[in-house]
Short mmCIF file of C-alpha atoms in Angstrom, two decimals:
data_model
loop_
_atom_site.label_atom_id
_atom_site.label_comp_id
_atom_site.label_asym_id
_atom_site.label_seq_id
_atom_site.Cartn_x
_atom_site.Cartn_y
_atom_site.Cartn_z
CA MET A 6 60.19 109.43 59.51
CA LYS A 7 63.12 110.77 61.58
CA PRO A 8 65.07 108.25 63.70
CA ILE A 9 64.27 110.15 66.94
CA ARG A 10 60.56 110.01 66.20
CA ILE A 11 60.72 106.28 65.46
CA ALA A 12 62.54 105.66 68.72
CA LEU A 13 59.95 107.65 70.70
CA LEU A 14 57.10 105.77 69.00
CA LEU A 15 58.60 102.38 69.72
CA SER A 16 59.28 103.38 73.31
CA PHE A 17 55.65 104.35 73.73
CA VAL A 18 54.45 101.09 72.14
CA ALA A 19 56.78 99.12 74.40
CA LEU A 20 55.26 100.78 77.46
CA LEU A 21 51.71 100.20 76.23
CA CYS A 22 52.30 96.69 74.90
CA PRO A 23 55.07 94.78 76.72
CA ASN A 24 56.90 92.38 74.42
CA PHE A 25 54.95 93.80 71.50
CA LEU A 26 54.88 91.56 68.44
CA GLN A 27 56.01 88.44 70.27
CA ALA A 28 53.60 85.53 70.05
CA GLY A 29 51.75 84.54 73.19
CA THR A 30 52.41 87.73 75.15
CA ASP A 31 49.86 89.91 76.92
CA TYR A 32 49.19 93.54 76.10
CA LYS A 33 46.83 96.40 76.92
CA ASP A 34 47.26 96.10 80.70
CA GLY A 35 47.20 92.31 80.62
CA ARG A 36 43.53 92.09 79.63
CA TYR A 37 44.35 90.46 76.31
CA LYS A 38 46.58 87.77 74.90
CA GLN A 39 47.85 87.80 71.34
CA VAL A 40 48.60 85.03 68.89
CA ASP A 41 50.65 85.13 65.74
CA ALA A 42 48.33 85.20 62.72
CA CYS A 43 50.60 82.59 61.11
CA SER A 44 49.42 80.09 63.74
CA LEU A 45 45.86 80.60 62.52
CA THR A 46 44.65 80.03 58.93
CA LEU A 47 45.89 82.29 56.15
CA LEU A 48 43.48 82.35 53.21
CA GLY A 49 44.02 83.83 49.76
CA LYS A 50 47.49 82.44 49.09
CA ILE A 51 48.43 80.54 45.94
CA MET A 52 51.59 79.06 47.48
CA GLU A 53 53.68 78.94 50.63
CA THR A 54 56.10 81.86 50.89
CA PRO A 55 59.10 82.73 53.11
CA ASN A 56 57.23 85.86 54.19
CA PRO A 57 53.71 84.57 54.91
CA TYR A 58 52.14 87.92 53.96
CA GLU A 59 53.57 87.92 50.45
CA ARG A 60 51.82 86.09 47.64
CA VAL A 61 54.73 84.62 45.67
CA ASP A 62 57.89 82.79 46.70
CA PHE A 63 60.52 85.05 45.17
CA GLU A 64 63.29 82.64 46.06
CA LYS A 65 61.75 80.16 43.64
CA TYR A 66 60.36 82.63 41.09
CA SER A 67 63.04 85.25 40.58
CA GLY A 68 62.31 86.31 37.00
CA PHE A 69 59.72 89.01 37.66
CA ASP A 70 60.49 92.60 36.81
CA GLU A 71 60.57 95.10 39.66
CA GLY A 72 57.06 96.45 39.07
CA ILE A 73 55.11 93.21 39.30
CA ALA A 74 57.32 91.84 42.08
CA PHE A 75 56.64 95.00 44.11
CA GLN A 76 52.89 94.41 43.85
CA LEU A 77 53.01 90.66 44.52
CA ARG A 78 54.81 91.33 47.80
CA LYS A 79 51.68 93.09 49.07
CA ALA A 80 49.10 91.25 51.16
CA ALA A 81 46.11 91.96 48.88
CA GLY A 82 43.45 89.28 49.22
CA ILE A 83 45.02 87.52 52.20
CA ALA A 84 42.72 86.98 55.19
CA VAL A 85 43.20 85.42 58.61
CA ALA A 86 40.51 82.85 59.51
CA PHE A 87 39.92 81.90 63.14
CA ARG A 88 37.35 80.91 65.77
CA THR A 89 37.12 82.61 69.14
CA ASP A 90 34.76 83.08 72.06
CA SER A 91 36.39 86.38 72.95
CA ARG A 92 34.12 89.39 73.39
CA ASN A 93 36.86 91.72 72.17
CA ILE A 94 39.33 91.54 69.28
CA VAL A 95 42.44 93.66 68.98
CA VAL A 96 44.91 93.49 66.09
CA SER A 97 48.54 94.55 66.01
CA TRP A 98 50.52 94.71 62.81
CA LYS A 99 53.89 95.90 61.64
CA MET A 100 54.48 97.02 58.07
CA ARG A 101 57.38 98.30 56.06
CA GLN A 102 57.31 101.99 55.38
CA GLY A 103 55.75 102.89 52.04
CA SER A 104 53.80 105.68 50.45
CA LEU A 105 50.02 105.83 50.34
CA GLY A 106 48.39 105.85 46.92
CA ASP A 107 46.24 108.86 46.14
CA ASN A 108 43.16 107.10 44.77
CA SER A 109 42.05 105.08 47.82
CA SER A 110 41.60 105.48 51.55
CA ALA A 111 44.26 104.63 54.10
CA LEU A 112 41.79 102.12 55.55
CA LEU A 113 41.83 100.10 52.31
CA GLN A 114 45.56 100.37 51.80
CA ARG A 115 46.86 99.84 55.34
CA GLY A 116 43.93 98.90 57.56
CA MET A 117 42.22 95.67 58.57
CA ASP A 118 38.57 94.72 58.35
CA LEU A 119 36.75 91.98 60.17
CA TYR A 120 33.83 89.78 59.09
CA ILE A 121 31.98 87.44 61.45
CA LYS A 122 29.66 84.65 60.35
CA HIS A 123 26.09 85.03 61.57
CA ASP A 124 23.22 82.73 60.59
CA GLY A 125 25.31 81.39 57.70
CA GLU A 126 26.21 84.82 56.31
CA TRP A 127 29.47 86.74 56.57
CA LEU A 128 28.69 90.14 58.10
CA PHE A 129 31.01 93.13 58.34
CA ALA A 130 31.88 93.62 62.02
CA GLY A 131 34.64 96.20 62.46
CA VAL A 132 37.87 97.78 61.28
CA GLY A 133 41.42 98.23 62.46
CA ARG A 134 42.16 101.83 61.57
CA PRO A 135 45.76 102.37 60.51
CA SER A 136 48.19 105.13 61.25
CA VAL A 137 49.04 107.01 58.04
CA ARG A 138 52.56 107.79 59.26
CA ASP A 139 53.75 105.01 61.56
CA THR A 140 54.70 101.45 60.69
CA VAL A 141 53.42 99.88 63.93
CA ASN A 142 49.69 99.69 64.67
CA VAL A 143 47.72 98.39 67.66
CA ARG A 144 43.99 98.78 67.15
CA SER A 145 40.77 97.55 68.69
CA VAL A 146 38.62 96.05 65.93
CA ILE A 147 35.47 95.18 67.89
CA GLU A 148 34.48 95.37 71.57
CA ASP A 149 31.88 93.98 73.96
CA MET A 150 30.45 91.32 71.65
CA ASP A 151 27.81 88.85 72.78
CA GLU A 152 29.02 85.64 74.34
CA GLY A 153 29.56 82.54 72.20
CA VAL A 154 31.99 81.21 69.61
CA LYS A 155 32.41 83.32 66.48
CA GLU A 156 33.88 82.40 63.11
CA CYS A 157 36.00 85.30 61.89
CA LEU A 158 37.70 86.54 58.73
CA LEU A 159 40.24 89.33 59.14
CA TYR A 160 41.19 90.87 55.79
CA LEU A 161 44.70 92.27 55.52
CA PRO A 162 45.55 95.57 53.78
CA ILE A 163 45.83 95.59 49.98
CA ASN A 164 48.72 98.06 49.68
CA CYS A 165 50.97 96.91 52.48
CA ASN A 166 54.22 95.03 52.89
CA LEU A 167 53.51 93.32 56.18
CA GLU A 168 56.17 91.94 58.48
CA GLU A 169 54.06 90.69 61.40
CA VAL A 170 50.39 90.38 62.33
CA PHE A 171 49.00 89.37 65.74
CA VAL A 172 45.39 88.87 66.81
CA GLY A 173 44.55 89.80 70.37
CA VAL A 174 41.64 88.30 72.33
CA ASP A 175 40.45 88.31 75.93
CA ARG A 176 43.01 86.71 78.22
CA GLU A 177 40.83 83.76 79.30
CA SER A 178 39.20 83.16 75.91
CA MET A 179 39.81 80.58 73.20
CA ILE A 180 41.23 81.31 69.76
CA GLU A 181 42.04 78.65 67.16
CA PRO A 182 42.44 78.25 63.39
CA LEU A 183 39.28 78.10 61.32
CA ALA A 184 39.31 75.64 58.42
CA ASN A 185 39.02 77.33 55.04
CA PRO A 186 35.28 78.13 54.78
CA PHE A 187 35.47 78.38 50.98
CA ARG A 188 35.56 75.55 48.45
CA HIS A 189 37.50 75.15 45.18
CA ARG A 190 40.44 77.33 44.08
CA ILE A 191 39.60 80.02 41.52
CA ILE A 192 42.64 82.19 40.79
CA VAL A 193 41.73 85.75 39.78
CA VAL A 194 44.67 87.37 37.98
CA GLY A 195 44.40 91.04 37.19
CA SER A 196 45.05 94.73 37.35
CA SER A 197 44.57 97.30 40.09
CA ILE A 198 40.83 96.67 39.78
CA THR A 199 41.30 93.05 40.86
CA HIS A 200 43.85 94.20 43.43
CA GLY A 201 41.06 96.22 45.07
CA TYR A 202 41.54 99.89 44.23
CA SER A 203 39.36 101.98 45.03
CA ALA A 204 37.04 99.98 47.29
CA ALA A 205 36.30 101.35 50.75
CA ARG A 206 38.22 98.55 52.52
CA ALA A 207 40.03 95.30 51.76
CA GLY A 208 37.03 93.01 52.31
CA LEU A 209 35.18 94.84 49.52
CA ALA A 210 37.65 93.94 46.76
CA TYR A 211 35.59 91.98 44.25
CA PRO A 212 37.35 88.57 44.63
CA ALA A 213 36.71 88.71 48.40
CA ARG A 214 33.08 89.68 47.87
CA MET A 215 32.53 86.92 45.33
CA SER A 216 33.97 84.40 47.81
CA ARG A 217 31.53 85.45 50.51
CA LEU A 218 28.61 85.54 48.07
CA THR A 219 29.21 82.08 46.59
CA GLY A 220 31.18 80.10 49.17
CA MET A 221 33.87 79.55 46.51
CA ASP A 222 37.48 80.58 47.02
CA PHE A 223 38.23 83.42 44.59
CA ILE A 224 41.93 84.07 45.25
CA ASN A 225 43.17 87.61 44.53
CA LEU A 226 46.28 87.82 42.38
CA GLY A 227 45.87 91.48 41.47
CA THR A 228 49.13 93.20 40.49
CA SER A 229 48.18 96.86 40.31
CA GLY A 230 49.25 98.34 36.98
CA ASN A 231 51.40 95.34 36.13
CA CYS A 232 49.14 92.58 34.78
CA ARG A 233 50.30 92.48 31.16
CA MET A 234 50.41 88.70 30.59
CA GLN A 235 54.18 88.63 30.97
CA PRO A 236 55.82 85.27 30.18
CA GLU A 237 57.23 85.04 33.71
CA LEU A 238 53.70 85.36 35.12
CA ALA A 239 52.55 82.47 32.94
CA ASP A 240 55.58 80.43 34.02
CA MET A 241 54.65 80.92 37.67
CA LEU A 242 50.94 80.19 37.13
CA ARG A 243 51.94 76.95 35.43
CA ASP A 244 52.84 75.60 38.88
CA VAL A 245 49.78 76.91 40.75
CA GLU A 246 47.01 74.55 41.79
CA ALA A 247 43.71 75.83 40.39
CA ASP A 248 40.21 74.65 39.59
CA ALA A 249 39.67 77.67 37.34
CA PHE A 250 41.30 80.93 36.29
CA VAL A 251 39.68 84.34 35.82
CA PHE A 252 41.76 87.00 34.07
CA ASP A 253 41.28 90.77 34.22
CA ALA A 254 44.28 90.91 31.90
CA PHE A 255 43.55 93.63 29.33
CA SER A 256 43.50 96.80 31.44
CA ASN A 257 47.28 97.19 31.71
CA PRO A 258 48.98 95.94 28.50
CA THR A 259 49.31 97.85 25.26
CA ALA A 260 47.84 96.36 22.12
CA GLU A 261 51.36 95.42 21.04
CA GLU A 262 51.99 93.59 24.34
CA ILE A 263 48.73 91.68 23.94
CA ASP A 264 49.78 90.57 20.46
CA ASN A 265 53.27 89.62 21.63
CA TRP A 266 52.42 87.74 24.83
CA ILE A 267 48.91 86.33 24.76
CA ASP A 268 49.70 83.12 22.85
CA TYR A 269 52.51 82.10 25.19
CA PHE A 270 50.43 83.12 28.21
CA VAL A 271 47.33 81.14 27.24
CA ARG A 272 49.11 78.08 25.87
CA THR A 273 51.55 77.80 28.77
CA ILE A 274 48.75 77.78 31.34
CA ARG A 275 46.57 75.50 29.22
CA GLU A 276 49.34 72.91 28.80
CA SER A 277 49.88 72.71 32.55
CA HIS A 278 46.16 72.81 33.44
CA PRO A 279 44.28 70.71 30.88
CA GLY A 280 40.53 70.84 31.29
CA VAL A 281 40.66 73.83 33.66
CA PRO A 282 38.46 76.75 32.51
CA MET A 283 40.26 79.99 31.68
CA ILE A 284 37.90 82.98 31.68
CA PHE A 285 39.10 86.32 30.29
CA ILE A 286 37.26 89.59 30.95
CA GLN A 287 37.45 92.31 28.32
CA ASP A 288 39.22 95.59 29.12
CA LEU A 289 36.89 97.68 31.24
CA VAL A 290 35.92 100.99 29.60
CA LYS A 291 36.84 103.79 31.96
CA ASN A 292 35.24 107.19 32.50
CA GLU A 293 38.52 108.93 31.65
CA TYR A 294 37.95 108.15 27.97
CA GLN A 295 34.70 110.05 27.56
CA PHE A 296 36.24 113.48 26.89
CA SER A 297 39.43 112.38 25.12
CA ALA A 298 39.34 111.14 21.53
CA SER A 299 42.96 109.95 21.69
CA ARG A 300 42.37 107.89 24.83
CA ARG A 301 39.16 106.44 23.41
CA LYS A 302 41.09 105.39 20.31
CA THR A 303 43.82 103.74 22.38
CA SER A 304 41.17 101.88 24.36
CA GLU A 305 39.31 100.81 21.23
CA ILE A 306 42.49 99.44 19.67
CA ARG A 307 43.34 97.53 22.86
CA ARG A 308 39.84 96.09 23.11
CA GLU A 309 39.79 95.10 19.43
CA THR A 310 43.20 93.46 19.80
CA ALA A 311 42.02 91.53 22.86
CA SER A 312 38.82 90.45 21.12
CA ASP A 313 40.58 89.39 17.90
CA ASN A 314 43.16 87.33 19.78
CA LEU A 315 40.64 85.63 22.10
CA GLU A 316 38.28 84.77 19.25
CA ARG A 317 41.21 83.19 17.40
CA LEU A 318 42.50 81.31 20.43
CA MET A 319 39.07 79.99 21.43
CA LYS A 320 39.04 78.10 18.10
CA GLU A 321 42.42 76.57 18.88
CA VAL A 322 42.45 76.11 22.67
CA ASP A 323 39.92 74.15 24.69
CA ASP A 324 38.10 75.48 27.76
CA LEU A 325 38.84 79.12 26.97
CA TYR A 326 36.16 81.81 27.50
CA PHE A 327 35.82 85.53 26.85
CA LEU A 328 33.40 87.86 28.65
CA ASP A 329 32.95 90.97 26.53
CA ILE A 330 30.28 92.80 28.52
CA LYS A 331 29.08 96.24 27.45
CA ASP A 332 28.67 99.04 30.04
CA ILE A 333 29.96 96.88 32.86
CA TYR A 334 29.85 99.90 35.21
CA GLY A 335 26.56 101.27 33.86
CA THR A 336 26.11 104.40 31.78
CA ASP A 337 25.74 107.14 34.40
CA LYS A 338 29.52 107.62 34.93
CA GLU A 339 29.10 107.54 38.71
CA ALA A 340 30.81 104.21 39.34
CA THR A 341 34.49 105.15 39.62
CA ALA A 342 36.47 106.94 42.31
CA ASP A 343 38.97 108.64 39.99
CA THR A 344 37.51 108.01 36.48
CA THR A 345 39.51 104.75 36.33
CA HIS A 346 39.08 102.58 39.43
CA PRO A 347 35.63 101.43 40.60
CA ASN A 348 34.16 102.83 43.76
CA ASP A 349 31.92 100.49 45.75
CA LEU A 350 29.03 101.23 43.37
CA GLY A 351 31.30 100.25 40.49
CA PHE A 352 32.28 97.00 42.17
CA ASP A 353 28.58 96.25 42.76
CA ARG A 354 27.92 96.62 39.05
CA LEU A 355 31.05 94.69 38.05
CA ILE A 356 29.98 91.74 40.22
CA ASP A 357 26.39 91.91 38.97
CA ASN A 358 27.68 91.67 35.40
CA VAL A 359 30.55 89.19 35.61
CA LEU A 360 29.61 86.79 38.41
CA PRO A 361 26.53 85.17 36.77
CA PRO A 362 28.36 84.18 33.54
CA ILE A 363 31.40 83.03 35.53
CA LEU A 364 29.18 80.79 37.67
CA ARG A 365 27.47 79.37 34.57
CA ILE A 366 30.85 78.47 33.07
CA LEU A 367 32.14 76.97 36.33
CA GLU A 368 29.00 74.85 36.72
CA LYS A 369 29.83 73.13 33.41
CA TYR A 370 32.94 71.78 35.15
CA GLY A 371 31.16 70.73 38.32
CA ILE A 372 32.47 73.75 40.20
CA LYS A 373 29.57 74.99 42.29
#
């Protein structure tokens, strides 16, 4: 974006929203007040971080290569939890400039979506639609709600480097942190599929959906394209508090990388988390393989390598599990957005297939 255009945009925002992005200020003609999301409850984080909307403290863990670090700086899986009696909710957020991916909507990658608890169930309530060109957004998420206190979850974008997030409510209303509504800590480590591509919006990524379905805290550590069981990832996970781990770890690595890294990865995490279940999901067969013999062969070799290694390790390492589920997306080839990443139908089928066995395993450990 040209400097002149940025200056004009910020001038306009300053006129519309005085003291924009400063906690406690009013905006939209003084009808609303805004609070810094950091003063509310941030869910979906495995550790405290200098930038609250990043998922790893890169001052402490500096050994990641550029690709995985780039993905871990994104806010995928982070949600803001709060209570309010406001009848209107407005969100403002500032993000670093970055390109949009071509396999998912701007709403998923840069937008917000809001869930409100009703009769014990989390219901989708509204979205904050993003600008596809500008780094500053001010958006109404929901208007003219019924009176009363609401419990809210605001999911942050999955493909965004966020600098600031503010929640705006009616000037005379109450807003306060909501205690984490989910129990346990189940860390889901994975590929772009875990990250959330190509769901319709951030709250439909499968770890978020499984949290709302079960009441358990499935924490999203998706690292789009970069989950290859690198030693530095294992070293970081060694320090993470967890009741269980779920790994979508075979979609990104080559067969050679699986052979080279899986022993260190599994044993490092096991040594630091004795008695904690580690559940691996087999590489997900993608539609792109159906018309390419060479790609099918590559996939078959990767899957065989994953299976051989897990079967060996399960004889040597306690509390290790492997879900090798056939036709996880069904057989009609309609469940992906781009032949690789699940659409919402694909995520439905993925959850239907993997959640029941995960819950059965967790129940063995009193996690329910």
